[in-house]
Amino acid sequence: MDSLQAWLAFLTAEIVDKCSQQLLKDCPACVDGLKSPLLHYHNHFNLHETIKKNMSVIESDLNIQELFNKFTIKFELFELPEMEYVNIGQYFVRFSSPDAIYYGKYITAESDHMDTLYTDKAKQPSPEPPKKRKK
């Protein structure tokens, strides 16, 4: 995977994570410490709806330079000058629609296997393989 693809995958993962975190912050049941999943606002949304609802809120809070610094620490990939990555990142966040983030395939099976792509909060647990039934 080239560094630009990895950079866009990294930004996509960050946008999705921030949108999900924002949905939890906006959930009155989470704030009030309620237990029933039925009362939790964030359970009523799928991932696509979550991105649509919160992308405009979180995009202004994203510090692309700071994200690039995290990216370089994790990946140490440098094919372009730093400012080109930052500019591309700014344009990517500013001009990508929620649909482009969701359907854009910036995160592929290859990039998904890079453990450092996700923050600990956003990383999904690997499903356990199904157990074989005894006959």
mmCIF file of N, CA and C in Angstrom, residues 7-132:
data_model
loop_
_atom_site.group_PDB
_atom_site.id
_atom_site.type_symbol
_atom_site.label_atom_id
_atom_site.label_comp_id
_atom_site.label_asym_id
_atom_site.label_seq_id
_atom_site.Cartn_x
_atom_site.Cartn_y
_atom_site.Cartn_z
ATOM 1 N N TRP A 7 -2.602 7.183 4.052
ATOM 2 C CA TRP A 7 -2.994 8.458 4.644
ATOM 3 C C TRP A 7 -4.507 8.668 4.558
ATOM 4 N N LEU A 8 -5.094 8.388 3.401
ATOM 5 C CA LEU A 8 -6.543 8.541 3.244
ATOM 6 C C LEU A 8 -7.294 7.506 4.087
ATOM 7 N N ALA A 9 -6.773 6.309 4.192
ATOM 8 C CA ALA A 9 -7.383 5.293 5.064
ATOM 9 C C ALA A 9 -7.316 5.743 6.520
ATOM 10 N N PHE A 10 -6.181 6.304 6.915
ATOM 11 C CA PHE A 10 -6.001 6.807 8.275
ATOM 12 C C PHE A 10 -6.998 7.925 8.569
ATOM 13 N N LEU A 11 -7.140 8.874 7.643
ATOM 14 C CA LEU A 11 -8.097 9.971 7.828
ATOM 15 C C LEU A 11 -9.527 9.449 7.892
ATOM 16 N N THR A 12 -9.862 8.499 7.034
ATOM 17 C CA THR A 12 -11.201 7.910 7.038
ATOM 18 C C THR A 12 -11.489 7.250 8.377
ATOM 19 N N ALA A 13 -10.544 6.468 8.886
ATOM 20 C CA ALA A 13 -10.726 5.814 10.178
ATOM 21 C C ALA A 13 -10.924 6.843 11.292
ATOM 22 N N GLU A 14 -10.186 7.931 11.216
ATOM 23 C CA GLU A 14 -10.301 8.993 12.227
ATOM 24 C C GLU A 14 -11.664 9.676 12.148
ATOM 25 N N ILE A 15 -12.142 9.950 10.937
ATOM 26 C CA ILE A 15 -13.451 10.587 10.754
ATOM 27 C C ILE A 15 -14.555 9.683 11.293
ATOM 28 N N VAL A 16 -14.513 8.418 10.953
ATOM 29 C CA VAL A 16 -15.537 7.473 11.421
ATOM 30 C C VAL A 16 -15.506 7.375 12.946
ATOM 31 N N ASP A 17 -14.307 7.292 13.522
ATOM 32 C CA ASP A 17 -14.177 7.204 14.979
ATOM 33 C C ASP A 17 -14.726 8.463 15.660
ATOM 34 N N LYS A 18 -14.355 9.629 15.144
ATOM 35 C CA LYS A 18 -14.837 10.887 15.739
ATOM 36 C C LYS A 18 -16.353 11.032 15.611
ATOM 37 N N CYS A 19 -16.913 10.611 14.483
ATOM 38 C CA CYS A 19 -18.373 10.661 14.313
ATOM 39 C C CYS A 19 -19.063 9.748 15.322
ATOM 40 N N SER A 20 -18.511 8.570 15.537
ATOM 41 C CA SER A 20 -19.087 7.630 16.511
ATOM 42 C C SER A 20 -18.975 8.180 17.926
ATOM 43 N N GLN A 21 -17.831 8.778 18.247
ATOM 44 C CA GLN A 21 -17.654 9.373 19.580
ATOM 45 C C GLN A 21 -18.629 10.526 19.802
ATOM 46 N N GLN A 22 -18.853 11.334 18.762
ATOM 47 C CA GLN A 22 -19.780 12.458 18.871
ATOM 48 C C GLN A 22 -21.200 11.976 19.135
ATOM 49 N N LEU A 23 -21.585 10.887 18.500
ATOM 50 C CA LEU A 23 -22.917 10.330 18.712
ATOM 51 C C LEU A 23 -23.097 9.899 20.167
ATOM 52 N N LEU A 24 -22.056 9.327 20.754
ATOM 53 C CA LEU A 24 -22.121 8.935 22.170
ATOM 54 C C LEU A 24 -22.214 10.157 23.076
ATOM 55 N N LYS A 25 -21.474 11.219 22.735
ATOM 56 C CA LYS A 25 -21.523 12.453 23.532
ATOM 57 C C LYS A 25 -22.911 13.082 23.507
ATOM 58 N N ASP A 26 -23.610 12.923 22.380
ATOM 59 C CA ASP A 26 -24.937 13.526 22.211
ATOM 60 C C ASP A 26 -26.059 12.661 22.778
ATOM 61 N N CYS A 27 -25.750 11.484 23.270
ATOM 62 C CA CYS A 27 -26.766 10.550 23.756
ATOM 63 C C CYS A 27 -27.152 10.882 25.204
ATOM 64 N N PRO A 28 -28.389 11.326 25.443
ATOM 65 C CA PRO A 28 -28.816 11.659 26.808
ATOM 66 C C PRO A 28 -28.748 10.461 27.753
ATOM 67 N N ALA A 29 -29.015 9.266 27.243
ATOM 68 C CA ALA A 29 -28.978 8.077 28.104
ATOM 69 C C ALA A 29 -27.554 7.785 28.564
ATOM 70 N N CYS A 30 -26.577 8.012 27.694
ATOM 71 C CA CYS A 30 -25.176 7.832 28.096
ATOM 72 C C CYS A 30 -24.798 8.860 29.169
ATOM 73 N N VAL A 31 -25.211 10.095 28.934
ATOM 74 C CA VAL A 31 -24.911 11.170 29.877
ATOM 75 C C VAL A 31 -25.540 10.889 31.235
ATOM 76 N N ASP A 32 -26.780 10.371 31.233
ATOM 77 C CA ASP A 32 -27.493 10.102 32.478
ATOM 78 C C ASP A 32 -27.163 8.746 33.088
ATOM 79 N N GLY A 33 -26.346 7.942 32.401
ATOM 80 C CA GLY A 33 -25.939 6.644 32.941
ATOM 81 C C GLY A 33 -27.030 5.586 32.897
ATOM 82 N N LEU A 34 -27.957 5.705 31.977
ATOM 83 C CA LEU A 34 -29.030 4.711 31.870
ATOM 84 C C LEU A 34 -28.493 3.425 31.250
ATOM 85 N N LYS A 35 -29.113 2.304 31.577
ATOM 86 C CA LYS A 35 -28.588 1.003 31.157
ATOM 87 C C LYS A 35 -29.278 0.405 29.938
ATOM 88 N N SER A 36 -30.557 0.599 29.783
ATOM 89 C CA SER A 36 -31.293 -0.068 28.714
ATOM 90 C C SER A 36 -30.844 0.436 27.340
ATOM 91 N N PRO A 37 -30.464 -0.480 26.447
ATOM 92 C CA PRO A 37 -30.082 -0.075 25.092
ATOM 93 C C PRO A 37 -31.209 0.620 24.337
ATOM 94 N N LEU A 38 -32.448 0.357 24.694
ATOM 95 C CA LEU A 38 -33.582 0.994 24.038
ATOM 96 C C LEU A 38 -33.614 2.498 24.274
ATOM 97 N N LEU A 39 -33.051 2.936 25.384
ATOM 98 C CA LEU A 39 -33.067 4.351 25.729
ATOM 99 C C LEU A 39 -31.872 5.115 25.160
ATOM 100 N N HIS A 40 -30.923 4.380 24.614
ATOM 101 C CA HIS A 40 -29.702 5.009 24.110
ATOM 102 C C HIS A 40 -29.878 5.432 22.658
ATOM 103 N N TYR A 41 -29.868 6.721 22.465
ATOM 104 C CA TYR A 41 -30.043 7.378 21.176
ATOM 105 C C TYR A 41 -29.076 6.832 20.122
ATOM 106 N N HIS A 42 -27.836 6.594 20.530
ATOM 107 C CA HIS A 42 -26.828 6.166 19.561
ATOM 108 C C HIS A 42 -27.092 4.772 19.002
ATOM 109 N N ASN A 43 -27.892 3.965 19.668
ATOM 110 C CA ASN A 43 -28.223 2.633 19.161
ATOM 111 C C ASN A 43 -29.234 2.671 18.022
ATOM 112 N N HIS A 44 -29.818 3.799 17.773
ATOM 113 C CA HIS A 44 -30.836 3.932 16.740
ATOM 114 C C HIS A 44 -30.231 4.232 15.365
ATOM 115 N N PHE A 45 -28.914 4.417 15.303
ATOM 116 C CA PHE A 45 -28.244 4.805 14.067
ATOM 117 C C PHE A 45 -27.330 3.697 13.574
ATOM 118 N N ASN A 46 -27.287 3.517 12.253
ATOM 119 C CA ASN A 46 -26.252 2.656 11.703
ATOM 120 C C ASN A 46 -25.033 3.533 11.407
ATOM 121 N N LEU A 47 -23.957 2.929 10.956
ATOM 122 C CA LEU A 47 -22.718 3.674 10.749
ATOM 123 C C LEU A 47 -22.874 4.770 9.691
ATOM 124 N N HIS A 48 -23.556 4.486 8.623
ATOM 125 C CA HIS A 48 -23.749 5.481 7.565
ATOM 126 C C HIS A 48 -24.507 6.695 8.101
ATOM 127 N N GLU A 49 -25.555 6.450 8.846
ATOM 128 C CA GLU A 49 -26.335 7.548 9.440
ATOM 129 C C GLU A 49 -25.496 8.333 10.446
ATOM 130 N N THR A 50 -24.652 7.638 11.182
ATOM 131 C CA THR A 50 -23.781 8.289 12.160
ATOM 132 C C THR A 50 -22.832 9.257 11.473
ATOM 133 N N ILE A 51 -22.242 8.818 10.376
ATOM 134 C CA ILE A 51 -21.330 9.685 9.628
ATOM 135 C C ILE A 51 -22.089 10.874 9.050
ATOM 136 N N LYS A 52 -23.264 10.628 8.471
ATOM 137 C CA LYS A 52 -24.071 11.727 7.909
ATOM 138 C C LYS A 52 -24.433 12.749 8.977
ATOM 139 N N LYS A 53 -24.809 12.259 10.155
ATOM 140 C CA LYS A 53 -25.258 13.146 11.216
ATOM 141 C C LYS A 53 -24.124 14.005 11.780
ATOM 142 N N ASN A 54 -22.933 13.442 11.889
ATOM 143 C CA ASN A 54 -21.882 14.115 12.645
ATOM 144 C C ASN A 54 -20.677 14.611 11.867
ATOM 145 N N MET A 55 -20.571 14.302 10.599
ATOM 146 C CA MET A 55 -19.365 14.706 9.874
ATOM 147 C C MET A 55 -19.179 16.215 9.851
ATOM 148 N N SER A 56 -20.252 16.946 9.633
ATOM 149 C CA SER A 56 -20.115 18.415 9.594
ATOM 150 C C SER A 56 -19.716 18.971 10.957
ATOM 151 N N VAL A 57 -20.073 18.272 12.029
ATOM 152 C CA VAL A 57 -19.721 18.715 13.376
ATOM 153 C C VAL A 57 -18.238 18.468 13.658
ATOM 154 N N ILE A 58 -17.757 17.297 13.276
ATOM 155 C CA ILE A 58 -16.386 16.936 13.657
ATOM 156 C C ILE A 58 -15.325 17.458 12.701
ATOM 157 N N GLU A 59 -15.694 17.745 11.449
ATOM 158 C CA GLU A 59 -14.661 18.130 10.477
ATOM 159 C C GLU A 59 -13.945 19.415 10.866
ATOM 160 N N SER A 60 -14.635 20.329 11.508
ATOM 161 C CA SER A 60 -13.978 21.574 11.921
ATOM 162 C C SER A 60 -13.045 21.360 13.115
ATOM 163 N N ASP A 61 -13.246 20.258 13.845
ATOM 164 C CA ASP A 61 -12.403 19.964 15.001
ATOM 165 C C ASP A 61 -11.152 19.156 14.656
ATOM 166 N N LEU A 62 -11.084 18.643 13.423
ATOM 167 C CA LEU A 62 -9.936 17.825 13.046
ATOM 168 C C LEU A 62 -8.723 18.705 12.774
ATOM 169 N N ASN A 63 -7.638 18.421 13.451
ATOM 170 C CA ASN A 63 -6.379 19.123 13.233
ATOM 171 C C ASN A 63 -5.541 18.241 12.310
ATOM 172 N N ILE A 64 -5.520 18.577 11.038
ATOM 173 C CA ILE A 64 -4.870 17.734 10.038
ATOM 174 C C ILE A 64 -3.370 17.621 10.294
ATOM 175 N N GLN A 65 -2.730 18.695 10.708
ATOM 176 C CA GLN A 65 -1.288 18.639 11.007
ATOM 177 C C GLN A 65 -1.021 17.654 12.147
ATOM 178 N N GLU A 66 -1.835 17.712 13.188
ATOM 179 C CA GLU A 66 -1.684 16.795 14.322
ATOM 180 C C GLU A 66 -1.934 15.345 13.883
ATOM 181 N N LEU A 67 -2.940 15.154 13.050
ATOM 182 C CA LEU A 67 -3.210 13.811 12.539
ATOM 183 C C LEU A 67 -2.063 13.308 11.670
ATOM 184 N N PHE A 68 -1.469 14.205 10.870
ATOM 185 C CA PHE A 68 -0.333 13.796 10.053
ATOM 186 C C PHE A 68 0.842 13.396 10.941
ATOM 187 N N ASN A 69 1.054 14.118 12.023
ATOM 188 C CA ASN A 69 2.133 13.759 12.951
ATOM 189 C C ASN A 69 1.905 12.367 13.533
ATOM 190 N N LYS A 70 0.663 12.057 13.906
ATOM 191 C CA LYS A 70 0.338 10.708 14.397
ATOM 192 C C LYS A 70 0.566 9.671 13.306
ATOM 193 N N PHE A 71 0.174 10.017 12.093
ATOM 194 C CA PHE A 71 0.330 9.120 10.951
ATOM 195 C C PHE A 71 1.800 8.789 10.713
ATOM 196 N N THR A 72 2.656 9.808 10.740
ATOM 197 C CA THR A 72 4.076 9.563 10.473
ATOM 198 C C THR A 72 4.724 8.749 11.577
ATOM 199 N N ILE A 73 4.277 8.934 12.800
ATOM 200 C CA ILE A 73 4.818 8.136 13.908
ATOM 201 C C ILE A 73 4.425 6.671 13.737
ATOM 202 N N LYS A 74 3.191 6.434 13.327
ATOM 203 C CA LYS A 74 2.704 5.056 13.192
ATOM 204 C C LYS A 74 3.249 4.355 11.958
ATOM 205 N N PHE A 75 3.349 5.071 10.836
ATOM 206 C CA PHE A 75 3.647 4.418 9.569
ATOM 207 C C PHE A 75 5.018 4.717 8.992
ATOM 208 N N GLU A 76 5.593 5.858 9.336
ATOM 209 C CA GLU A 76 6.887 6.265 8.813
ATOM 210 C C GLU A 76 6.933 6.186 7.292
ATOM 211 N N LEU A 77 5.848 6.601 6.652
ATOM 212 C CA LEU A 77 5.765 6.584 5.195
ATOM 213 C C LEU A 77 5.902 8.005 4.663
ATOM 214 N N PHE A 78 6.873 8.227 3.812
ATOM 215 C CA PHE A 78 7.098 9.563 3.265
ATOM 216 C C PHE A 78 7.401 9.464 1.781
ATOM 217 N N GLU A 79 6.393 9.592 0.943
ATOM 218 C CA GLU A 79 6.625 9.615 -0.495
ATOM 219 C C GLU A 79 6.486 11.026 -1.047
ATOM 220 N N LEU A 80 5.823 11.891 -0.308
ATOM 221 C CA LEU A 80 5.608 13.273 -0.721
ATOM 222 C C LEU A 80 6.100 14.207 0.379
ATOM 223 N N PRO A 81 6.323 15.471 0.073
ATOM 224 C CA PRO A 81 6.656 16.428 1.135
ATOM 225 C C PRO A 81 5.494 16.545 2.136
ATOM 226 N N GLU A 82 5.837 16.825 3.368
ATOM 227 C CA GLU A 82 4.841 16.895 4.453
ATOM 228 C C GLU A 82 3.668 17.807 4.124
ATOM 229 N N MET A 83 3.933 18.988 3.582
ATOM 230 C CA MET A 83 2.846 19.934 3.299
ATOM 231 C C MET A 83 1.876 19.399 2.255
ATOM 232 N N GLU A 84 2.339 18.554 1.355
ATOM 233 C CA GLU A 84 1.421 17.959 0.367
ATOM 234 C C GLU A 84 0.448 17.013 1.054
ATOM 235 N N TYR A 85 0.944 16.221 2.005
ATOM 236 C CA TYR A 85 0.051 15.341 2.764
ATOM 237 C C TYR A 85 -0.978 16.170 3.545
ATOM 238 N N VAL A 86 -0.509 17.216 4.193
ATOM 239 C CA VAL A 86 -1.405 18.058 4.993
ATOM 240 C C VAL A 86 -2.441 18.723 4.095
ATOM 241 N N ASN A 87 -2.014 19.263 2.963
ATOM 242 C CA ASN A 87 -2.963 19.893 2.035
ATOM 243 C C ASN A 87 -3.967 18.891 1.487
ATOM 244 N N ILE A 88 -3.491 17.729 1.088
ATOM 245 C CA ILE A 88 -4.392 16.682 0.603
ATOM 246 C C ILE A 88 -5.385 16.304 1.699
ATOM 247 N N GLY A 89 -4.908 16.182 2.928
ATOM 248 C CA GLY A 89 -5.777 15.854 4.053
ATOM 249 C C GLY A 89 -6.838 16.909 4.293
ATOM 250 N N GLN A 90 -6.436 18.176 4.198
ATOM 251 C CA GLN A 90 -7.394 19.268 4.390
ATOM 252 C C GLN A 90 -8.458 19.255 3.302
ATOM 253 N N TYR A 91 -8.039 19.063 2.072
ATOM 254 C CA TYR A 91 -9.006 18.997 0.970
ATOM 255 C C TYR A 91 -9.902 17.768 1.097
ATOM 256 N N PHE A 92 -9.315 16.662 1.487
ATOM 257 C CA PHE A 92 -10.076 15.420 1.647
ATOM 258 C C PHE A 92 -11.195 15.595 2.672
ATOM 259 N N VAL A 93 -10.862 16.165 3.821
ATOM 260 C CA VAL A 93 -11.856 16.361 4.879
ATOM 261 C C VAL A 93 -12.875 17.418 4.468
ATOM 262 N N ARG A 94 -12.421 18.493 3.874
ATOM 263 C CA ARG A 94 -13.306 19.603 3.521
ATOM 264 C C ARG A 94 -14.292 19.226 2.408
ATOM 265 N N PHE A 95 -13.834 18.450 1.430
ATOM 266 C CA PHE A 95 -14.663 18.213 0.256
ATOM 267 C C PHE A 95 -15.283 16.822 0.180
ATOM 268 N N SER A 96 -14.959 15.944 1.102
ATOM 269 C CA SER A 96 -15.576 14.610 1.086
ATOM 270 C C SER A 96 -16.942 14.670 1.760
ATOM 271 N N SER A 97 -17.900 14.081 1.116
ATOM 272 C CA SER A 97 -19.239 14.006 1.701
ATOM 273 C C SER A 97 -19.304 12.776 2.601
ATOM 274 N N PRO A 98 -20.298 12.717 3.476
ATOM 275 C CA PRO A 98 -20.469 11.500 4.280
ATOM 276 C C PRO A 98 -20.612 10.251 3.402
ATOM 277 N N ASP A 99 -21.293 10.382 2.274
ATOM 278 C CA ASP A 99 -21.422 9.238 1.366
ATOM 279 C C ASP A 99 -20.072 8.830 0.795
ATOM 280 N N ALA A 100 -19.221 9.792 0.470
ATOM 281 C CA ALA A 100 -17.891 9.477 -0.056
ATOM 282 C C ALA A 100 -17.052 8.750 0.994
ATOM 283 N N ILE A 101 -17.166 9.163 2.232
ATOM 284 C CA ILE A 101 -16.424 8.485 3.307
ATOM 285 C C ILE A 101 -16.936 7.061 3.472
ATOM 286 N N TYR A 102 -18.254 6.915 3.481
ATOM 287 C CA TYR A 102 -18.856 5.597 3.726
ATOM 288 C C TYR A 102 -18.652 4.639 2.547
ATOM 289 N N TYR A 103 -18.876 5.119 1.347
ATOM 290 C CA TYR A 103 -18.819 4.248 0.164
ATOM 291 C C TYR A 103 -17.483 4.301 -0.584
ATOM 292 N N GLY A 104 -16.577 5.186 -0.197
ATOM 293 C CA GLY A 104 -15.365 5.443 -0.957
ATOM 294 C C GLY A 104 -14.320 4.357 -0.972
ATOM 295 N N LYS A 105 -14.444 3.372 -0.139
ATOM 296 C CA LYS A 105 -13.485 2.254 -0.088
ATOM 297 C C LYS A 105 -12.061 2.731 0.169
ATOM 298 N N TYR A 106 -11.929 3.764 1.003
ATOM 299 C CA TYR A 106 -10.602 4.215 1.396
ATOM 300 C C TYR A 106 -9.964 3.212 2.346
ATOM 301 N N ILE A 107 -10.800 2.557 3.126
ATOM 302 C CA ILE A 107 -10.309 1.475 3.981
ATOM 303 C C ILE A 107 -10.618 0.181 3.249
ATOM 304 N N THR A 108 -9.557 -0.529 2.934
ATOM 305 C CA THR A 108 -9.677 -1.789 2.212
ATOM 306 C C THR A 108 -9.325 -2.939 3.150
ATOM 307 N N ALA A 109 -9.482 -4.152 2.664
ATOM 308 C CA ALA A 109 -9.097 -5.317 3.466
ATOM 309 C C ALA A 109 -7.613 -5.237 3.820
ATOM 310 N N GLU A 110 -6.799 -4.735 2.893
ATOM 311 C CA GLU A 110 -5.363 -4.608 3.149
ATOM 312 C C GLU A 110 -5.085 -3.591 4.254
ATOM 313 N N SER A 111 -5.696 -2.404 4.158
ATOM 314 C CA SER A 111 -5.427 -1.374 5.163
ATOM 315 C C SER A 111 -6.074 -1.706 6.497
ATOM 316 N N ASP A 112 -7.167 -2.450 6.475
ATOM 317 C CA ASP A 112 -7.840 -2.813 7.716
ATOM 318 C C ASP A 112 -6.969 -3.712 8.590
ATOM 319 N N HIS A 113 -6.063 -4.427 7.980
ATOM 320 C CA HIS A 113 -5.183 -5.317 8.742
ATOM 321 C C HIS A 113 -4.003 -4.592 9.372
ATOM 322 N N MET A 114 -3.835 -3.309 9.054
ATOM 323 C CA MET A 114 -2.778 -2.542 9.701
ATOM 324 C C MET A 114 -3.279 -2.175 11.095
ATOM 325 N N ASP A 115 -2.755 -2.837 12.105
ATOM 326 C CA ASP A 115 -3.244 -2.653 13.468
ATOM 327 C C ASP A 115 -3.200 -1.207 13.931
ATOM 328 N N THR A 116 -2.273 -0.441 13.426
ATOM 329 C CA THR A 116 -2.135 0.933 13.900
ATOM 330 C C THR A 116 -3.060 1.907 13.190
ATOM 331 N N LEU A 117 -3.866 1.416 12.233
ATOM 332 C CA LEU A 117 -4.778 2.300 11.524
ATOM 333 C C LEU A 117 -5.819 2.898 12.469
ATOM 334 N N TYR A 118 -6.238 2.118 13.432
ATOM 335 C CA TYR A 118 -7.311 2.538 14.328
ATOM 336 C C TYR A 118 -6.776 2.895 15.701
ATOM 337 N N THR A 119 -7.492 3.801 16.342
ATOM 338 C CA THR A 119 -7.229 4.045 17.751
ATOM 339 C C THR A 119 -7.806 2.864 18.511
ATOM 340 N N ASP A 120 -7.439 2.691 19.765
ATOM 341 C CA ASP A 120 -7.954 1.569 20.550
ATOM 342 C C ASP A 120 -9.469 1.607 20.657
ATOM 343 N N LYS A 121 -10.047 2.813 20.723
ATOM 344 C CA LYS A 121 -11.498 2.944 20.842
ATOM 345 C C LYS A 121 -12.212 2.474 19.584
ATOM 346 N N ALA A 122 -11.606 2.756 18.436
ATOM 347 C CA ALA A 122 -12.284 2.463 17.179
ATOM 348 C C ALA A 122 -12.044 1.038 16.679
ATOM 349 N N LYS A 123 -11.019 0.388 17.185
ATOM 350 C CA LYS A 123 -10.682 -0.930 16.667
ATOM 351 C C LYS A 123 -11.769 -1.931 17.038
ATOM 352 N N GLN A 124 -12.232 -2.628 16.053
ATOM 353 C CA GLN A 124 -13.290 -3.604 16.260
ATOM 354 C C GLN A 124 -12.667 -4.932 16.683
ATOM 355 N N PRO A 125 -13.287 -5.634 17.631
ATOM 356 C CA PRO A 125 -12.740 -6.931 18.027
ATOM 357 C C PRO A 125 -12.896 -7.932 16.893
ATOM 358 N N SER A 126 -11.930 -8.809 16.775
ATOM 359 C CA SER A 126 -12.007 -9.849 15.756
ATOM 360 C C SER A 126 -13.008 -10.899 16.199
ATOM 361 N N PRO A 127 -13.911 -11.287 15.312
ATOM 362 C CA PRO A 127 -14.873 -12.315 15.701
ATOM 363 C C PRO A 127 -14.167 -13.651 15.857
ATOM 364 N N GLU A 128 -14.642 -14.417 16.815
ATOM 365 C CA GLU A 128 -14.072 -15.739 17.010
ATOM 366 C C GLU A 128 -14.586 -16.659 15.919
ATOM 367 N N PRO A 129 -13.717 -17.567 15.438
ATOM 368 C CA PRO A 129 -14.206 -18.494 14.416
ATOM 369 C C PRO A 129 -15.268 -19.406 15.014
ATOM 370 N N PRO A 130 -16.251 -19.809 14.205
ATOM 371 C CA PRO A 130 -17.301 -20.672 14.746
ATOM 372 C C PRO A 130 -16.723 -22.016 15.195
ATOM 373 N N LYS A 131 -17.253 -22.497 16.289
ATOM 374 C CA LYS A 131 -16.790 -23.781 16.803
ATOM 375 C C LYS A 131 -17.444 -24.896 16.014
ATOM 376 N N LYS A 132 -16.671 -25.951 15.802
ATOM 377 C CA LYS A 132 -17.186 -27.097 15.061
ATOM 378 C C LYS A 132 -18.093 -27.904 15.973
#
